[in-house]
Coordinates of C-alpha atoms in Angstrom, one line a residue:
M1 CA 121.8 122.9 69.9
L2 CA 119.8 124.3 73.1
K3 CA 122.1 126.6 75.0
L4 CA 120.1 126.8 78.1
Q5 CA 122.0 125.4 81.1
I6 CA 120.3 125.4 84.4
P7 CA 122.5 125.5 87.7
K8 CA 124.0 121.8 88.6
N9 CA 122.0 121.8 91.9
R10 CA 118.9 122.1 90.3
M11 CA 120.1 119.5 87.6
N12 CA 120.7 116.8 90.3
Y13 CA 117.5 117.7 91.9
L14 CA 115.7 116.9 88.7
I15 CA 117.9 113.6 88.3
K16 CA 116.7 112.6 91.6
Q17 CA 112.9 113.1 90.9
I18 CA 112.9 111.1 87.8
P19 CA 112.9 107.9 89.0
L20 CA 110.1 108.2 91.4
H21 CA 107.9 110.0 89.1
F22 CA 108.3 108.2 85.8
D23 CA 107.5 104.8 84.0
A24 CA 110.6 103.5 82.4
A25 CA 109.1 102.9 79.1
V26 CA 107.5 106.2 79.4
L27 CA 111.0 107.8 79.8
E28 CA 112.7 105.7 77.2
Q29 CA 110.2 107.4 74.7
G30 CA 111.0 111.0 75.8
W31 CA 114.5 110.2 75.2
E32 CA 113.6 109.3 72.0
Y33 CA 111.5 112.5 71.3
Y34 CA 114.9 114.3 72.5
H35 CA 117.0 112.3 70.4
K36 CA 115.1 112.9 67.0
G37 CA 115.2 116.8 67.9
R38 CA 111.8 117.0 68.4
V39 CA 112.3 119.5 71.3
A40 CA 111.8 123.3 70.8
D41 CA 111.9 126.7 72.3
V42 CA 113.4 125.7 75.6
D43 CA 113.1 129.0 78.0
L44 CA 113.5 129.8 81.9
K45 CA 110.5 131.4 83.3
G46 CA 110.9 132.1 86.8
T47 CA 111.5 129.0 88.9
S48 CA 110.2 126.9 85.6
I49 CA 111.5 125.4 82.3
Q50 CA 108.8 125.9 79.4
S51 CA 108.8 124.3 76.0
T52 CA 107.5 123.1 73.1
V53 CA 107.6 119.5 72.4
A54 CA 106.5 117.9 68.9
G55 CA 104.1 114.5 69.2
K56 CA 101.4 114.2 67.0
R57 CA 100.7 117.7 67.4
L58 CA 102.8 120.2 69.5
H59 CA 102.6 120.3 73.4
N60 CA 103.6 122.9 75.7
T61 CA 105.9 121.6 78.5
T62 CA 106.4 123.0 82.0
V63 CA 109.2 121.3 84.4
N64 CA 109.3 123.3 87.8
L65 CA 112.5 123.4 88.8
E66 CA 111.7 123.5 92.6
N67 CA 108.9 121.1 92.9
F68 CA 109.0 118.9 90.0
Q69 CA 105.6 117.6 91.3
D70 CA 103.9 120.9 89.8
S71 CA 105.2 120.1 86.2
S72 CA 102.6 119.7 83.6
C73 CA 102.2 119.3 79.7
S74 CA 99.1 120.3 77.5
C75 CA 99.0 116.7 76.3
S76 CA 96.2 114.6 77.5
F77 CA 98.4 111.6 79.3
D78 CA 97.7 111.1 83.0
G79 CA 100.9 111.6 84.6
F80 CA 104.3 112.5 83.8
C81 CA 104.4 112.3 80.0
Q82 CA 107.1 111.4 77.6
H83 CA 107.2 115.3 76.4
I84 CA 108.3 116.2 80.1
G85 CA 110.9 113.6 79.6
A86 CA 112.2 115.0 76.3
T87 CA 112.6 118.5 77.9
F88 CA 114.4 116.8 80.8
F89 CA 116.9 115.3 78.7
S90 CA 117.2 118.5 76.8
L91 CA 118.5 120.0 80.2
Y92 CA 120.7 117.9 80.9
A93 CA 122.7 117.6 77.4
P94 CA 125.1 120.2 78.8
Y95 CA 126.0 118.0 81.4
G96 CA 126.6 114.7 79.8
R97 CA 125.2 111.9 77.3
P98 CA 121.6 111.6 77.9
E99 CA 121.6 107.9 76.6
L100 CA 123.8 106.9 79.4
L101 CA 122.2 108.6 82.1
L102 CA 118.9 107.1 80.6
Q103 CA 120.1 103.7 81.6
Q104 CA 121.0 104.2 85.1
L105 CA 117.2 106.1 85.6
K106 CA 115.5 102.8 84.2
Q107 CA 117.7 100.6 86.8
Q108 CA 116.8 102.9 89.8
I109 CA 112.8 102.4 88.6
F110 CA 113.1 99.1 88.1
A111 CA 114.7 98.4 91.3
R112 CA 112.0 100.7 92.9
K113 CA 109.2 98.3 91.7
K114 CA 111.0 95.1 91.9
P115 CA 109.4 92.6 94.0
L116 CA 111.2 90.0 96.4
R117 CA 111.7 87.0 94.3
G118 CA 109.4 84.0 95.6
A119 CA 108.2 86.3 98.3
S120 CA 104.2 86.3 99.0
P121 CA 102.5 89.5 99.4
A122 CA 102.7 89.2 102.7
Q123 CA 106.2 88.6 103.0
E124 CA 106.9 91.6 100.5
R125 CA 104.9 93.9 103.0
K126 CA 106.8 92.4 105.9
E127 CA 110.3 93.2 104.2
A128 CA 108.8 96.7 102.8
A129 CA 107.9 97.3 106.4
K130 CA 111.5 96.3 107.7
A131 CA 113.2 98.3 105.4
T132 CA 111.4 101.4 105.8
K133 CA 113.5 102.6 109.0
P134 CA 116.6 101.4 110.8
E135 CA 116.5 100.1 114.3
E136 CA 118.5 102.0 116.7
A137 CA 119.3 98.7 118.2
A138 CA 120.4 97.2 115.6
L139 CA 124.2 96.2 114.8
P140 CA 125.9 98.2 112.2
A141 CA 126.0 95.3 109.8
D142 CA 122.1 96.0 109.7
W143 CA 122.4 99.5 109.3
H144 CA 124.5 98.9 106.2
R145 CA 121.9 96.3 104.8
F146 CA 119.3 99.4 104.9
F147 CA 121.5 101.8 103.5
E148 CA 121.9 99.4 100.6
G149 CA 118.7 98.6 100.3
R150 CA 117.7 102.3 99.9
F151 CA 120.2 102.5 97.0
H152 CA 119.8 99.2 95.5
G153 CA 120.2 99.6 91.8
F154 CA 122.2 102.3 92.0
S155 CA 125.3 102.5 89.4
I156 CA 127.3 105.1 87.6
S157 CA 126.4 105.8 84.1
H158 CA 126.9 109.5 83.6
Q159 CA 129.8 111.9 85.0
H160 CA 127.5 113.3 87.8
S161 CA 125.9 109.9 89.1
I162 CA 128.7 110.1 92.4
E163 CA 127.7 113.5 93.4
T164 CA 124.4 112.6 93.2
F165 CA 124.8 109.6 95.0
Y166 CA 127.0 111.5 97.8
D167 CA 123.9 114.2 98.0
S168 CA 121.4 112.1 98.2
A169 CA 122.8 109.5 100.9
L170 CA 123.9 112.6 103.2
E171 CA 120.3 114.2 103.1
S172 CA 118.1 111.1 103.1
L173 CA 119.9 108.7 105.8
P174 CA 120.6 110.9 108.5
G175 CA 117.0 111.7 109.2
F176 CA 115.9 108.0 110.1
A177 CA 118.1 108.5 113.3
A178 CA 116.8 111.9 114.2
D179 CA 114.7 110.7 117.4
W180 CA 117.9 108.6 118.9
K181 CA 119.8 109.2 121.6
S182 CA 122.7 111.4 120.8
S183 CA 125.6 108.8 121.2
M184 CA 123.9 106.0 119.0
R185 CA 123.3 108.9 116.7
E186 CA 126.8 109.8 116.2
I187 CA 127.9 106.4 115.5
Y188 CA 125.0 105.9 112.9
M189 CA 126.5 108.9 111.2
L190 CA 129.6 107.6 111.2
H191 CA 128.4 104.8 109.6
I192 CA 126.7 106.9 106.7
V193 CA 129.9 107.9 105.7
L194 CA 131.4 104.7 106.0
F195 CA 128.9 103.6 103.6
M196 CA 129.5 105.9 101.4
M197 CA 133.0 105.7 101.2
R198 CA 132.3 101.8 100.7
K199 CA 130.1 102.4 97.7
I200 CA 132.1 104.8 95.9
E201 CA 135.0 102.4 96.1
Q202 CA 132.5 99.9 94.4
F203 CA 131.6 102.5 92.0
Y204 CA 135.5 103.2 91.3
Q205 CA 135.9 99.0 90.7
E206 CA 133.2 98.9 88.6
T207 CA 133.5 101.3 86.0
K208 CA 137.7 101.2 86.0
S209 CA 137.4 99.0 82.6
S210 CA 134.7 101.7 81.0
Y211 CA 135.7 103.7 78.2
L212 CA 134.7 106.9 80.2
S213 CA 137.1 105.3 83.5
Y214 CA 138.8 108.7 83.8
Y215 CA 135.8 110.7 84.4
H216 CA 134.1 108.4 87.0
E217 CA 137.6 108.1 88.5
N218 CA 137.9 112.0 89.0
G219 CA 134.6 112.1 90.4
C220 CA 135.2 109.3 92.8
K221 CA 138.5 110.9 94.2
I222 CA 136.6 114.2 94.6
A223 CA 133.3 112.5 96.2
A224 CA 136.1 110.1 98.6
K225 CA 138.1 113.3 99.5
N226 CA 134.5 115.0 100.7
C227 CA 133.8 112.0 102.5
E228 CA 137.4 112.0 104.2
D229 CA 136.4 115.5 105.0
K230 CA 133.1 114.7 106.4
L231 CA 134.3 112.2 108.7
A232 CA 137.1 114.4 109.9
Q233 CA 134.2 117.0 110.7
L234 CA 132.1 114.6 112.4
T235 CA 134.9 112.5 114.7
Q236 CA 136.2 116.2 115.9
G237 CA 132.8 117.2 116.9
M238 CA 132.4 113.5 119.0
D239 CA 134.1 112.3 122.1
L240 CA 135.2 109.1 120.7
N241 CA 135.9 107.6 124.3
A242 CA 133.0 108.7 125.3
S243 CA 131.0 106.9 122.5
F244 CA 132.8 104.2 123.3
A245 CA 132.0 104.0 126.9
A246 CA 128.3 104.6 126.2
E247 CA 127.6 101.8 123.3
P248 CA 130.9 99.4 123.8
K249 CA 129.0 96.9 121.7
H250 CA 128.6 99.5 118.7
M251 CA 131.9 100.7 118.6
L252 CA 133.8 97.2 118.9
A253 CA 131.3 96.3 115.6
T254 CA 132.5 100.1 114.0
L255 CA 136.1 99.5 114.6
K256 CA 135.9 95.7 113.4
M257 CA 134.2 96.8 110.1
L258 CA 136.4 99.7 109.8
G259 CA 139.5 97.2 109.8
E260 CA 138.1 94.9 107.0
F261 CA 137.7 98.1 104.8
A262 CA 141.0 99.7 105.5
L263 CA 143.5 96.7 105.8
Q264 CA 143.0 94.9 102.3
G265 CA 145.4 97.1 100.3
K266 CA 143.1 97.3 97.5
D267 CA 143.3 100.0 94.7
S268 CA 140.7 102.5 96.2
P269 CA 140.1 106.3 95.7
I270 CA 139.4 106.3 99.4
D271 CA 142.2 106.7 101.9
W272 CA 141.5 103.9 104.0
L273 CA 144.4 104.0 105.7
F274 CA 143.9 107.5 106.9
V275 CA 140.5 106.7 108.0
Y276 CA 141.7 103.6 110.1
R277 CA 144.4 105.8 111.7
F278 CA 142.6 108.8 112.3
I279 CA 139.5 106.9 114.1
W280 CA 141.9 104.5 116.6
W281 CA 144.1 108.0 117.3
R282 CA 140.9 109.8 118.6
L283 CA 140.3 106.2 121.0
S284 CA 143.6 106.9 122.7
A285 CA 141.7 105.8 126.3
Q286 CA 140.8 102.3 125.1
T287 CA 143.6 100.3 125.8
T288 CA 142.1 97.1 126.1
A289 CA 140.8 97.5 122.6
Q290 CA 143.8 98.7 121.3
K291 CA 145.4 95.3 123.0
E292 CA 143.2 93.5 121.0
E293 CA 143.8 95.2 117.8
I294 CA 147.8 95.2 118.3
Q295 CA 147.2 91.3 118.8
R296 CA 145.1 91.2 115.5
L297 CA 147.6 92.7 113.4
D298 CA 150.5 91.0 114.7
A299 CA 148.6 87.8 113.6
L300 CA 148.1 89.0 110.4
L301 CA 151.8 90.3 109.8
S302 CA 153.1 86.9 110.7
K303 CA 151.2 85.6 107.6
K304 CA 153.6 84.7 104.5
D305 CA 153.3 85.5 100.9
Q306 CA 150.8 88.4 101.5
P307 CA 150.3 90.9 99.0
A308 CA 152.4 93.7 98.9
K309 CA 149.8 96.0 99.3
K310 CA 148.3 94.5 102.0
K311 CA 151.3 93.9 103.9
D312 CA 152.2 98.0 103.5
A313 CA 149.0 98.9 105.0
L314 CA 148.9 96.4 108.1
I315 CA 152.9 97.7 108.6
A316 CA 151.6 101.3 108.6
A317 CA 148.6 100.1 110.8
R318 CA 150.8 98.6 113.3
A319 CA 153.3 101.2 113.6
H320 CA 150.5 103.8 114.2
F321 CA 149.9 102.0 117.5
H322 CA 153.8 102.7 118.6
I323 CA 152.9 106.1 117.4
I324 CA 149.8 106.3 119.8
Q325 CA 151.9 105.1 122.7
G326 CA 154.8 107.4 122.4
D327 CA 157.4 104.9 120.5
T328 CA 158.3 106.9 117.4
D329 CA 161.7 104.8 117.4
S330 CA 159.9 101.3 116.8
A331 CA 157.2 103.0 114.3
F332 CA 160.5 104.3 112.4
K333 CA 161.8 100.8 112.4
L334 CA 158.9 99.3 111.4
L335 CA 158.2 101.6 108.6
E336 CA 161.3 101.0 107.1
L337 CA 160.1 97.6 106.3
L338 CA 157.5 99.0 103.6
A339 CA 157.7 98.0 99.9
H340 CA 156.3 101.4 98.4
P341 CA 156.5 104.2 101.1
H342 CA 154.6 107.1 100.1
A343 CA 155.1 110.6 101.8
K344 CA 151.7 111.6 101.6
D345 CA 150.4 108.6 104.1
Y346 CA 152.6 110.3 107.1
F347 CA 151.0 114.0 107.0
L348 CA 148.4 112.8 109.1
Y349 CA 151.2 113.3 112.0
L350 CA 152.2 116.5 110.8
N351 CA 149.1 118.1 110.9
Y352 CA 148.8 116.6 114.2
Y353 CA 152.0 117.8 115.6
Y354 CA 151.5 121.6 113.5
N355 CA 147.9 121.5 115.1
D356 CA 149.2 121.1 118.6
Q357 CA 152.4 123.2 118.0
Q358 CA 154.7 120.7 119.0
W359 CA 157.8 121.5 116.7
N360 CA 160.6 119.2 118.2
D361 CA 157.9 116.6 116.8
M362 CA 157.3 118.2 113.7
L363 CA 161.1 118.3 112.7
V364 CA 161.5 114.3 114.0
W365 CA 158.9 113.6 111.2
L366 CA 159.9 116.2 108.3
R367 CA 164.0 114.9 109.1
W368 CA 162.5 110.8 108.3
L369 CA 160.2 111.8 105.5
F370 CA 163.1 113.8 104.0
K371 CA 164.8 110.7 102.2
S372 CA 160.9 109.4 100.5
I373 CA 160.1 112.9 99.7
A374 CA 162.2 113.7 96.5
Q375 CA 159.9 111.1 94.8
A376 CA 156.7 112.3 95.9
N377 CA 154.3 114.2 93.5
H378 CA 153.7 117.7 93.0
D379 CA 151.0 118.3 95.6
D380 CA 152.9 116.2 98.2
F381 CA 156.3 117.8 97.6
R382 CA 154.3 121.1 98.1
T383 CA 152.7 120.2 101.4
F384 CA 156.2 119.0 102.8
C385 CA 157.9 122.3 101.8
Q386 CA 155.4 124.3 103.6
Y387 CA 155.3 122.3 106.7
W388 CA 159.0 122.8 106.9
L389 CA 158.8 126.1 106.4
D390 CA 156.3 126.7 108.9
T391 CA 157.9 124.6 111.5
T392 CA 161.4 126.6 110.6
K393 CA 159.8 129.8 111.8
H394 CA 159.4 128.2 115.6
L395 CA 163.3 127.4 115.3
E396 CA 166.0 129.3 116.7
S397 CA 168.0 128.7 113.2
D398 CA 167.0 128.3 109.4
S399 CA 170.1 126.6 108.5
E400 CA 168.9 123.2 108.2
W401 CA 165.6 124.6 106.4
V402 CA 168.2 126.3 103.9
Q403 CA 170.0 122.9 103.4
V404 CA 167.0 120.9 102.5
M405 CA 166.1 123.3 100.3
E406 CA 169.4 123.5 98.3
S407 CA 169.7 119.7 98.3
L408 CA 165.8 119.1 96.9
L409 CA 166.7 121.8 93.8
P410 CA 165.7 122.1 91.1
R411 CA 162.3 120.9 92.4
S412 CA 162.2 123.2 95.6
Y413 CA 162.9 126.4 93.5
Y414 CA 160.1 128.3 94.2
Y415 CA 159.9 127.7 97.5
Y416 CA 163.5 128.5 97.7
T417 CA 163.6 131.8 95.9
A418 CA 160.6 132.9 97.8
Y419 CA 162.1 132.7 101.3
L420 CA 165.4 134.1 100.0
L421 CA 163.5 136.9 99.1
Q422 CA 161.5 137.1 102.2
T423 CA 164.4 136.5 104.4
K424 CA 166.3 139.7 102.1
R425 CA 169.2 137.0 101.2
Y426 CA 169.4 138.9 98.1
R427 CA 173.0 138.0 96.8
Q428 CA 171.9 134.2 97.2
W429 CA 168.7 134.7 95.4
V430 CA 170.8 136.1 92.5
D431 CA 173.3 133.5 92.6
L432 CA 170.3 130.9 92.5
Q433 CA 169.3 132.4 89.1
L434 CA 172.7 132.6 87.5
A435 CA 173.2 128.9 88.3
N436 CA 169.7 127.9 86.9
R437 CA 170.9 130.4 84.0
I438 CA 167.3 131.8 84.5
S439 CA 166.8 135.4 82.6
P440 CA 165.5 138.4 84.3
L441 CA 162.6 138.7 81.7
N442 CA 161.4 135.6 83.2
L443 CA 161.5 136.9 86.7
Y444 CA 158.5 139.0 88.7
T445 CA 159.3 142.6 88.3
L446 CA 158.6 143.2 91.8
E447 CA 161.2 140.5 92.8
L448 CA 163.9 142.7 90.5
K449 CA 162.6 145.8 92.2
A450 CA 163.1 145.1 95.3
I451 CA 166.8 143.7 94.7
E452 CA 167.7 147.1 93.0
E453 CA 166.3 149.2 95.8
H454 CA 168.5 147.1 98.1
D455 CA 171.4 147.3 96.1
A456 CA 171.0 147.6 92.2
A457 CA 174.8 145.9 91.8
L458 CA 173.6 142.8 92.7
L459 CA 171.6 142.5 89.3
L460 CA 174.7 142.9 87.0
P461 CA 175.7 139.7 86.4
L462 CA 172.1 138.3 86.3
Y463 CA 171.4 141.0 82.9
H464 CA 175.3 140.3 81.9
Q465 CA 174.9 136.6 81.4
A466 CA 171.1 136.7 80.4
A467 CA 172.3 139.5 77.0
E468 CA 175.2 137.0 75.8
R469 CA 173.2 133.9 76.0
A470 CA 170.7 135.9 74.0
V471 CA 173.3 137.0 71.5
L472 CA 174.7 133.4 71.4
E473 CA 171.1 132.2 69.8
K474 CA 172.2 134.1 66.8
N475 CA 168.8 135.2 65.1
R476 CA 167.5 138.7 64.9
A477 CA 164.8 137.9 67.3
S478 CA 167.2 137.1 69.9
Y479 CA 169.3 140.3 69.2
K480 CA 166.1 142.2 70.2
T481 CA 166.1 140.6 73.3
A482 CA 169.5 141.3 74.0
V483 CA 168.9 144.6 73.3
R484 CA 166.6 145.2 75.5
L485 CA 168.4 143.4 78.3
L486 CA 171.4 145.6 77.6
K487 CA 169.2 148.6 77.8
K488 CA 168.1 147.6 81.2
L489 CA 171.9 147.1 82.3
H490 CA 172.6 150.5 80.8
S491 CA 170.2 151.8 83.4
I492 CA 171.5 150.2 86.2
Y493 CA 175.2 151.4 85.5
K494 CA 173.6 154.7 84.9
Q495 CA 172.0 154.8 88.3
L496 CA 175.1 153.4 90.3
G497 CA 177.2 156.2 88.4
Q498 CA 179.3 154.1 86.4
N499 CA 178.9 155.2 82.9
D500 CA 182.7 154.3 82.4
R501 CA 182.4 150.6 83.1
W502 CA 179.4 150.7 81.1
E503 CA 180.9 151.8 77.9
H504 CA 183.9 149.6 78.7
Y505 CA 181.9 146.5 78.6
V506 CA 179.4 147.4 75.6
Y507 CA 182.6 147.7 73.3
R508 CA 184.0 144.7 74.9
L509 CA 180.7 142.5 73.8
A510 CA 180.6 144.5 70.1
D511 CA 184.6 143.4 70.0
K512 CA 183.5 139.8 71.2
F513 CA 180.8 139.2 68.9
S514 CA 182.3 141.5 66.1
R515 CA 181.3 138.9 63.0
L516 CA 177.7 138.7 64.3
R517 CA 176.8 141.8 61.6
A518 CA 172.9 141.6 62.9
F519 CA 173.9 141.9 66.2
Q520 CA 176.2 145.2 65.3
E521 CA 173.2 146.8 63.8
E522 CA 171.2 146.5 66.7
L523 CA 174.3 148.0 69.0
K524 CA 174.3 151.0 66.4
K525 CA 170.5 151.3 66.5
G526 CA 170.8 151.8 70.4
K527 CA 173.8 154.2 69.6
W528 CA 176.0 152.3 71.9
I529 CA 178.8 151.8 69.2
R530 CA 179.2 153.6 65.8

């Protein structure tokens, strides 16, 4: 089996090049050669892969990883041959199933060569010329049609398809607007990201029933997060209010399109609600546009018998405009109507107030989110705790934070214990371990050492509890664990100068478990009893 694995970026480069240079039939023959095990001696030499492929006779192939057009084969075929194709599939094998990749590449090849149905040669040339470049004055819907044309036939058939699509779109589409005026170019870039989001959602929906849906879903979610980060980066580098003033027609068309994407409440890897609210928040000066959007949302909300998810999206969107206008109370009243509230949907506001250091506003939102955070997933719960901890540092007292952490136990255990140690509340820390029956053997040595240096006596009940609990398990292994704990307990009593208390304790322990012969033997080995 082939053991050579080239870097992922080089593999993605080859995947993009194959449909541009191969005929579908030749590529399929290359897969058959690979499938029959005809590829051998695959080796990396500089920036090229060299291999031997068995046809009617042996052929030597070279696949250039930096300039695919310079790839070559010793056979007599004029162009990119099945031997190069077979080597390519051998290189792809460590990444996924070559037969699935073959189907996607064939679709791309057919799409590239497919003529327009019923079109004359003159019409084909005209349409092809029109599709070669988007028009600066065209509306965003026309840009999206151009994007679709560029990626017509692209589908998911292997794990890295989504990643390939994401990279390819960002590499190939921005250059068409290089000579446009800056305001229009920025809006165009925004639409490239919206197009990628829409396609990723489409891929996700199309592959949900596939037996590889787990891999596709995971890939879609990663690409979706990358798109959201890219959109945030783009919009933070833009003055959207200035863009609106310069290109009102295009910005209004953008907002209309965004509303269509974001407020359907569909199951999607894209957090459309975040995208919608993020962009509208950065258009705070556009009061007229806001009023029109509010009217539209109110009209949609007045309709009866809407799916719960769609209604939730509309409620969250409408509440967002209350927040933009500074009316948080009205927003909260509206959000109480949500059928399925999710804490993560409101981290957008926490992040905004955190970056703006508006700690009182942070506290208002943290208190409101508290009732829904107990059912949140692990990542959202962790984010909530971290936001509250960061906010606490800017308040006069941490009493509310401590109360919240105690009420959220046991989920908040790690955050709460870390905070107790950080603030040197060692007695509370020990009490928490006792309440949760945590053995000191399961705690970090540095944590125990910090308490021991502060006041070693605080650790006595922790070791007492753990030692007796180990004895009660009544087996040889647990007795050895108990003795290990007793050794540390003995050293603490010795450190405190309380040898008499130690002897009294160990004899009382031996008497309490006098019927456990194996435990008595372990105590005698430790020379604690005779």
